[in-house]
PDB file of C-alpha atoms in Angstrom:
ATOM      1  CA  MET A 273      67.559  44.821 -16.518  1.00 36.00           C
ATOM      2  CA  ASN A 274      64.433  45.600 -14.536  1.00 42.00           C
ATOM      3  CA  LEU A 275      61.026  45.676 -16.139  1.00 49.00           C
ATOM      4  CA  ALA A 276      61.007  49.439 -16.663  1.00 51.00           C
ATOM      5  CA  VAL A 277      64.445  49.391 -18.331  1.00 51.00           C
ATOM      6  CA  ALA A 278      63.459  46.443 -20.557  1.00 54.00           C
ATOM      7  CA  GLY A 279      60.227  48.213 -21.527  1.00 72.00           C
ATOM      8  CA  ASP A 280      62.143  51.397 -22.344  1.00 83.00           C
ATOM      9  CA  LEU A 281      64.519  49.468 -24.585  1.00 86.00           C
ATOM     10  CA  LEU A 282      61.651  47.630 -26.298  1.00 89.00           C
ATOM     11  CA  ARG A 283      59.861  50.931 -26.983  1.00 89.00           C
ATOM     12  CA  LYS A 284      63.089  52.522 -28.228  1.00 89.00           C
ATOM     13  CA  LYS A 285      63.736  49.672 -30.659  1.00 91.00           C
ATOM     14  CA  ILE A 286      60.134  49.717 -31.898  1.00 93.00           C
ATOM     15  CA  ASP A 287      60.461  53.459 -32.572  1.00 92.00           C
ATOM     16  CA  GLU A 288      63.701  52.800 -34.513  1.00 92.00           C
ATOM     17  CA  ILE A 289      62.423  49.839 -36.535  1.00 92.00           C
ATOM     18  CA  PHE A 290      58.892  51.134 -37.078  1.00 93.00           C
ATOM     19  CA  PRO A 291      59.140  54.917 -37.071  1.00 91.00           C
ATOM     20  CA  GLY A 292      56.148  57.245 -37.029  1.00 87.00           C
ATOM     21  CA  ASN A 293      52.930  55.571 -38.086  1.00 88.00           C
ATOM     22  CA  HIS A 294      54.590  52.599 -39.798  1.00 92.00           C
ATOM     23  CA  PRO A 295      52.353  49.527 -39.253  1.00 94.00           C
ATOM     24  CA  PHE A 296      53.597  46.360 -37.588  1.00 96.00           C
ATOM     25  CA  CYS A 297      52.281  43.214 -35.917  1.00 97.00           C
ATOM     26  CA  VAL A 298      52.783  42.151 -32.289  1.00 97.00           C
ATOM     27  CA  LEU A 299      52.323  38.761 -30.619  1.00 98.00           C
ATOM     28  CA  GLN A 300      52.380  38.756 -26.822  1.00 97.00           C
ATOM     29  CA  VAL A 301      52.318  35.497 -24.833  1.00 97.00           C
ATOM     30  CA  GLY A 302      51.365  36.043 -21.220  1.00 94.00           C
ATOM     31  CA  ALA A 303      49.570  39.374 -21.544  1.00 95.00           C
ATOM     32  CA  ASN A 304      48.247  39.430 -17.942  1.00 92.00           C
ATOM     33  CA  ASP A 305      45.602  42.201 -17.592  1.00 92.00           C
ATOM     34  CA  GLY A 306      47.201  44.214 -20.423  1.00 93.00           C
ATOM     35  CA  LYS A 307      48.452  47.008 -18.203  1.00 90.00           C
ATOM     36  CA  SER A 308      50.263  45.714 -15.117  1.00 84.00           C
ATOM     37  CA  PHE A 309      53.953  44.990 -15.697  1.00 78.00           C
ATOM     38  CA  ASP A 310      53.299  45.435 -19.427  1.00 87.00           C
ATOM     39  CA  PRO A 311      55.874  47.041 -21.758  1.00 84.00           C
ATOM     40  CA  LEU A 312      53.395  47.036 -24.630  1.00 92.00           C
ATOM     41  CA  PHE A 313      50.569  49.052 -23.055  1.00 90.00           C
ATOM     42  CA  GLU A 314      51.954  52.438 -24.086  1.00 88.00           C
ATOM     43  CA  ILE A 315      52.925  51.142 -27.514  1.00 91.00           C
ATOM     44  CA  LEU A 316      49.425  49.856 -28.238  1.00 91.00           C
ATOM     45  CA  GLN A 317      47.998  53.244 -27.294  1.00 87.00           C
ATOM     46  CA  ARG A 318      50.105  55.307 -29.654  1.00 85.00           C
ATOM     47  CA  LYS A 319      51.376  53.087 -32.456  1.00 86.00           C
ATOM     48  CA  ASN A 320      49.756  51.769 -35.609  1.00 91.00           C
ATOM     49  CA  CYS A 321      50.081  48.086 -34.812  1.00 94.00           C
ATOM     50  CA  LYS A 322      47.963  44.974 -34.967  1.00 96.00           C
ATOM     51  CA  ALA A 323      48.279  42.947 -31.753  1.00 97.00           C
ATOM     52  CA  TYR A 324      47.453  39.400 -30.715  1.00 98.00           C
ATOM     53  CA  LEU A 325      47.473  39.153 -26.901  1.00 98.00           C
ATOM     54  CA  LEU A 326      47.420  35.735 -25.234  1.00 98.00           C
ATOM     55  CA  GLU A 327      46.364  35.184 -21.629  1.00 96.00           C
ATOM     56  CA  PRO A 328      45.187  31.792 -20.297  1.00 95.00           C
ATOM     57  CA  ILE A 329      44.089  32.773 -16.766  1.00 93.00           C
ATOM     58  CA  HIS A 330      40.364  33.504 -16.875  1.00 94.00           C
ATOM     59  CA  TYR A 331      40.085  36.562 -14.591  1.00 92.00           C
ATOM     60  CA  LEU A 332      43.113  38.246 -16.160  1.00 93.00           C
ATOM     61  CA  PHE A 333      41.799  37.489 -19.634  1.00 96.00           C
ATOM     62  CA  SER A 334      38.503  39.142 -18.722  1.00 96.00           C
ATOM     63  CA  GLU A 335      40.331  42.290 -17.629  1.00 95.00           C
ATOM     64  CA  LEU A 336      42.480  42.194 -20.780  1.00 96.00           C
ATOM     65  CA  CYS A 337      39.382  42.053 -23.009  1.00 97.00           C
ATOM     66  CA  SER A 338      37.775  44.922 -21.129  1.00 97.00           C
ATOM     67  CA  LEU A 339      40.899  47.068 -21.497  1.00 95.00           C
ATOM     68  CA  HIS A 340      41.007  46.623 -25.293  1.00 95.00           C
ATOM     69  CA  ALA A 341      37.268  46.324 -25.971  1.00 95.00           C
ATOM     70  CA  SER A 342      37.208  49.488 -28.076  1.00 93.00           C
ATOM     71  CA  SER A 343      40.272  48.649 -30.186  1.00 92.00           C
ATOM     72  CA  PRO A 344      39.617  46.744 -33.434  1.00 93.00           C
ATOM     73  CA  ARG A 345      43.401  46.287 -33.899  1.00 94.00           C
ATOM     74  CA  VAL A 346      43.747  44.132 -30.774  1.00 97.00           C
ATOM     75  CA  THR A 347      42.701  40.474 -30.611  1.00 97.00           C
ATOM     76  CA  CYS A 348      42.679  38.904 -27.143  1.00 98.00           C
ATOM     77  CA  ILE A 349      43.024  35.127 -27.062  1.00 98.00           C
ATOM     78  CA  ASN A 350      42.329  32.937 -24.028  1.00 97.00           C
ATOM     79  CA  THR A 351      45.036  30.286 -24.389  1.00 97.00           C
ATOM     80  CA  ALA A 352      48.422  29.126 -23.234  1.00 96.00           C
ATOM     81  CA  ILE A 353      51.111  27.980 -25.640  1.00 97.00           C
ATOM     82  CA  SER A 354      52.376  24.432 -25.175  1.00 95.00           C
ATOM     83  CA  GLU A 355      53.706  21.458 -27.125  1.00 94.00           C
ATOM     84  CA  THR A 356      50.225  20.097 -27.824  1.00 93.00           C
ATOM     85  CA  ASN A 357      46.719  21.313 -28.535  1.00 97.00           C
ATOM     86  CA  GLY A 358      44.052  20.852 -25.878  1.00 97.00           C
ATOM     87  CA  ARG A 359      44.357  21.855 -22.234  1.00 96.00           C
ATOM     88  CA  CYS A 360      47.137  22.202 -19.695  1.00 94.00           C
ATOM     89  CA  GLU A 361      47.436  23.023 -15.997  1.00 93.00           C
ATOM     90  CA  ILE A 362      48.453  26.501 -14.874  1.00 91.00           C
ATOM     91  CA  SER A 363      49.244  27.700 -11.354  1.00 88.00           C
ATOM     92  CA  TYR A 364      48.546  31.218 -10.122  1.00 88.00           C
ATOM     93  CA  VAL A 365      47.931  33.164  -6.910  1.00 84.00           C
ATOM     94  CA  ASP A 366      44.317  33.326  -5.748  1.00 80.00           C
ATOM     95  CA  PRO A 367      43.185  36.810  -6.857  1.00 77.00           C
ATOM     96  CA  LYS A 368      41.185  37.242  -3.650  1.00 80.00           C
ATOM     97  CA  VAL A 369      44.421  37.415  -1.638  1.00 78.00           C
ATOM     98  CA  ALA A 370      47.091  38.290  -4.236  1.00 73.00           C
ATOM     99  CA  HIS A 371      49.279  41.364  -3.786  1.00 75.00           C
ATOM    100  CA  SER A 372      49.603  43.441  -6.939  1.00 74.00           C
ATOM    101  CA  TRP A 373      52.934  41.878  -7.946  1.00 73.00           C
ATOM    102  CA  GLN A 374      51.603  38.340  -7.368  1.00 70.00           C
ATOM    103  CA  ARG A 375      49.096  38.815 -10.197  1.00 73.00           C
ATOM    104  CA  GLY A 376      52.043  38.398 -12.555  1.00 68.00           C
ATOM    105  CA  ILE A 377      53.430  35.047 -11.426  1.00 77.00           C
ATOM    106  CA  GLY A 378      51.047  32.579 -13.052  1.00 77.00           C
ATOM    107  CA  SER A 379      53.049  29.754 -14.650  1.00 77.00           C
ATOM    108  CA  LEU A 380      52.797  26.408 -16.376  1.00 82.00           C
ATOM    109  CA  TYR A 381      55.528  25.274 -14.009  1.00 72.00           C
ATOM    110  CA  THR A 382      53.796  23.850 -10.961  1.00 74.00           C
ATOM    111  CA  ASN A 383      56.190  25.137  -8.302  1.00 73.00           C
ATOM    112  CA  PHE A 384      57.298  28.377  -9.892  1.00 73.00           C
ATOM    113  CA  HIS A 385      55.755  30.436  -7.070  1.00 66.00           C
ATOM    114  CA  MET A 386      58.388  29.028  -4.701  1.00 63.00           C
ATOM    115  CA  PHE A 387      61.061  31.243  -6.289  1.00 65.00           C
ATOM    116  CA  SER A 388      59.223  34.285  -4.946  1.00 66.00           C
ATOM    117  CA  GLU A 389      58.594  32.557  -1.586  1.00 67.00           C
ATOM    118  CA  THR A 390      54.852  32.646  -2.209  1.00 71.00           C
ATOM    119  CA  SER A 391      52.936  30.237  -0.007  1.00 76.00           C
ATOM    120  CA  SER A 392      51.488  27.151  -1.695  1.00 78.00           C
ATOM    121  CA  GLU A 393      48.349  27.672   0.371  1.00 79.00           C
ATOM    122  CA  ILE A 394      47.240  30.577  -1.843  1.00 80.00           C
ATOM    123  CA  ILE A 395      48.014  28.903  -5.155  1.00 84.00           C
ATOM    124  CA  VAL A 396      45.150  27.994  -7.502  1.00 88.00           C
ATOM    125  CA  ARG A 397      45.656  25.289 -10.106  1.00 90.00           C
ATOM    126  CA  GLU A 398      43.310  24.940 -13.041  1.00 92.00           C
ATOM    127  CA  MET A 399      43.117  23.519 -16.517  1.00 95.00           C
ATOM    128  CA  VAL A 400      43.200  26.127 -19.277  1.00 95.00           C
ATOM    129  CA  PRO A 401      43.063  26.016 -23.071  1.00 96.00           C
ATOM    130  CA  SER A 402      46.405  25.440 -24.792  1.00 97.00           C
ATOM    131  CA  CYS A 403      47.717  25.144 -28.331  1.00 97.00           C
ATOM    132  CA  THR A 404      50.897  25.108 -30.352  1.00 98.00           C
ATOM    133  CA  PHE A 405      52.188  28.213 -32.089  1.00 98.00           C
ATOM    134  CA  GLU A 406      51.401  26.596 -35.421  1.00 98.00           C
ATOM    135  CA  ASN A 407      47.792  25.905 -34.475  1.00 98.00           C
ATOM    136  CA  LEU A 408      47.409  29.449 -33.123  1.00 98.00           C
ATOM    137  CA  PHE A 409      48.651  30.935 -36.381  1.00 98.00           C
ATOM    138  CA  LEU A 410      46.333  28.718 -38.398  1.00 97.00           C
ATOM    139  CA  ASN A 411      43.204  29.317 -36.310  1.00 97.00           C
ATOM    140  CA  TYR A 412      43.600  33.108 -36.126  1.00 97.00           C
ATOM    141  CA  GLY A 413      45.184  33.766 -39.506  1.00 97.00           C
ATOM    142  CA  ILE A 414      48.308  35.193 -37.849  1.00 97.00           C
ATOM    143  CA  SER A 415      51.253  35.959 -40.091  1.00 96.00           C
ATOM    144  CA  GLY A 416      53.932  38.575 -40.499  1.00 97.00           C
ATOM    145  CA  ILE A 417      54.783  38.851 -36.797  1.00 98.00           C
ATOM    146  CA  ASP A 418      57.226  41.743 -36.301  1.00 97.00           C
ATOM    147  CA  VAL A 419      57.483  41.808 -32.503  1.00 97.00           C
ATOM    148  CA  LEU A 420      57.300  38.841 -30.102  1.00 98.00           C
ATOM    149  CA  VAL A 421      56.962  39.483 -26.349  1.00 96.00           C
ATOM    150  CA  THR A 422      56.713  36.748 -23.705  1.00 95.00           C
ATOM    151  CA  ASP A 423      56.322  36.948 -19.942  1.00 90.00           C
ATOM    152  CA  CYS A 424      55.567  33.446 -18.773  1.00 89.00           C
ATOM    153  CA  GLU A 425      57.343  33.056 -15.440  1.00 84.00           C
ATOM    154  CA  GLY A 426      60.095  30.584 -16.266  1.00 86.00           C
ATOM    155  CA  PHE A 427      58.436  29.012 -19.314  1.00 91.00           C
ATOM    156  CA  ASP A 428      59.923  31.541 -21.740  1.00 94.00           C
ATOM    157  CA  PRO A 429      62.939  29.413 -22.784  1.00 94.00           C
ATOM    158  CA  GLU A 430      60.515  26.620 -23.659  1.00 95.00           C
ATOM    159  CA  LEU A 431      58.479  29.065 -25.769  1.00 96.00           C
ATOM    160  CA  ILE A 432      61.584  30.053 -27.689  1.00 97.00           C
ATOM    161  CA  ASN A 433      62.277  26.376 -28.349  1.00 96.00           C
ATOM    162  CA  LEU A 434      58.672  25.877 -29.516  1.00 97.00           C
ATOM    163  CA  PHE A 435      58.520  28.985 -31.725  1.00 98.00           C
ATOM    164  CA  PRO A 436      58.531  28.116 -35.467  1.00 98.00           C
ATOM    165  CA  PHE A 437      61.261  30.497 -36.633  1.00 97.00           C
ATOM    166  CA  HIS A 438      61.164  28.773 -40.032  1.00 95.00           C
ATOM    167  CA  GLN A 439      57.589  30.075 -40.387  1.00 96.00           C
ATOM    168  CA  GLU A 440      57.736  33.477 -38.649  1.00 97.00           C
ATOM    169  CA  SER A 441      60.776  35.690 -38.114  1.00 95.00           C
ATOM    170  CA  PRO A 442      60.049  38.624 -35.759  1.00 97.00           C
ATOM    171  CA  LYS A 443      62.430  41.553 -36.071  1.00 96.00           C
ATOM    172  CA  LEU A 444      62.356  42.174 -32.339  1.00 96.00           C
ATOM    173  CA  ILE A 445      61.907  39.842 -29.344  1.00 96.00           C
ATOM    174  CA  GLN A 446      61.582  40.433 -25.638  1.00 95.00           C
ATOM    175  CA  ILE A 447      61.398  37.499 -23.205  1.00 94.00           C
ATOM    176  CA  GLU A 448      61.706  37.073 -19.479  1.00 89.00           C
ATOM    177  CA  LEU A 449      65.042  35.371 -18.756  1.00 88.00           C
ATOM    178  CA  ASP A 450      65.617  35.765 -15.032  1.00 80.00           C
ATOM    179  CA  ARG A 451      69.028  34.455 -13.982  1.00 77.00           C
ATOM    180  CA  ASN A 452      67.916  34.403 -10.341  1.00 76.00           C
ATOM    181  CA  TYR A 453      66.064  31.126 -10.918  1.00 80.00           C
ATOM    182  CA  LEU A 454      66.982  29.887 -14.407  1.00 84.00           C
ATOM    183  CA  SER A 455      70.222  27.947 -14.717  1.00 87.00           C
ATOM    184  CA  PRO A 456      73.170  29.511 -16.599  1.00 89.00           C
ATOM    185  CA  GLN A 457      73.043  26.569 -19.009  1.00 94.00           C
ATOM    186  CA  LEU A 458      69.348  27.174 -19.824  1.00 92.00           C
ATOM    187  CA  CYS A 459      69.948  30.909 -20.322  1.00 90.00           C
ATOM    188  CA  ALA A 460      72.923  30.196 -22.574  1.00 92.00           C
ATOM    189  CA  SER A 461      71.030  27.640 -24.658  1.00 95.00           C
ATOM    190  CA  THR A 462      68.104  30.053 -25.082  1.00 95.00           C
ATOM    191  CA  ILE A 463      70.458  32.719 -26.411  1.00 94.00           C
ATOM    192  CA  GLU A 464      72.108  30.143 -28.667  1.00 96.00           C
ATOM    193  CA  THR A 465      68.690  29.211 -30.100  1.00 97.00           C
ATOM    194  CA  LEU A 466      68.065  32.878 -30.874  1.00 96.00           C
ATOM    195  CA  ILE A 467      71.486  33.243 -32.490  1.00 96.00           C
ATOM    196  CA  MET A 468      70.776  30.241 -34.689  1.00 96.00           C
ATOM    197  CA  ALA A 469      67.485  31.926 -35.659  1.00 96.00           C
ATOM    198  CA  GLY A 470      69.348  35.044 -36.820  1.00 94.00           C
ATOM    199  CA  TYR A 471      69.365  37.284 -33.737  1.00 95.00           C
ATOM    200  CA  HIS A 472      72.783  38.740 -33.039  1.00 90.00           C
ATOM    201  CA  ASN A 473      71.975  41.853 -30.989  1.00 91.00           C
ATOM    202  CA  PHE A 474      71.140  41.361 -27.315  1.00 91.00           C
ATOM    203  CA  SER A 475      70.575  43.203 -24.090  1.00 85.00           C
ATOM    204  CA  THR A 476      70.612  40.561 -21.371  1.00 73.00           C
ATOM    205  CA  ASP A 477      71.012  42.371 -18.053  1.00 62.00           C
ATOM    206  CA  GLY A 478      68.741  41.140 -15.254  1.00 63.00           C
ATOM    207  CA  ASP A 479      65.251  39.699 -15.655  1.00 80.00           C
ATOM    208  CA  ASP A 480      64.598  40.271 -19.365  1.00 87.00           C
ATOM    209  CA  LEU A 481      66.306  39.655 -22.651  1.00 92.00           C
ATOM    210  CA  VAL A 482      65.744  41.913 -25.687  1.00 93.00           C
ATOM    211  CA  ALA A 483      67.003  40.534 -29.005  1.00 94.00           C
ATOM    212  CA  TRP A 484      66.781  42.026 -32.465  1.00 94.00           C
ATOM    213  CA  LYS A 485      67.937  41.481 -36.015  1.00 89.00           C
ATOM    214  CA  GLU A 486      69.891  43.935 -38.033  1.00 76.00           C
ATOM    215  CA  PHE A 487      67.641  46.460 -39.740  1.00 61.00           C
ATOM    216  CA  GLU A 488      68.107  49.302 -42.150  1.00 46.00           C
TER     217      GLU A 488
END
């Protein structure tokens, strides 16, 4: 499934689960600039939803905040999600030389850029704020998450393992799960984790996985 197809399916499912002006809550991990490669941009423009958008890379976070500056329903948060609270190292392409698509390959995995054959010479590494899901929810009063979207360049399976499904149970999830660089075993275990959390409906073709629970 390419990004456009995954975004189309996500929007279709949101329209089915939350028809018309029905309110819902979105959590996005790895929001980038809020527009590029983003399946939620159109949804946030036309739907009655509260959104928490996480982006740890400083220049992308600045663009994200500017994009949503006039929307009281959107909270932009400058953090990565990890196992611990504090700071962690992220790698991304130097924005001074990045092609448009390279703006979307920042990752907590040090050598993730190698999968796209991006030269190490243009990679920037920096320490960014990080926290656990639990600490994020506590600090920002987040609850009742209906839609979870992640795009974290290989770190998405780890996010699914870290997500406290006993505390929050989104009706709809979209994650990046690219079989071109993730092992079949890791992809299978990620899906198994979702099944154990109550998700039994999947679209898993290509780069993204969309999972949802049964709904009336």
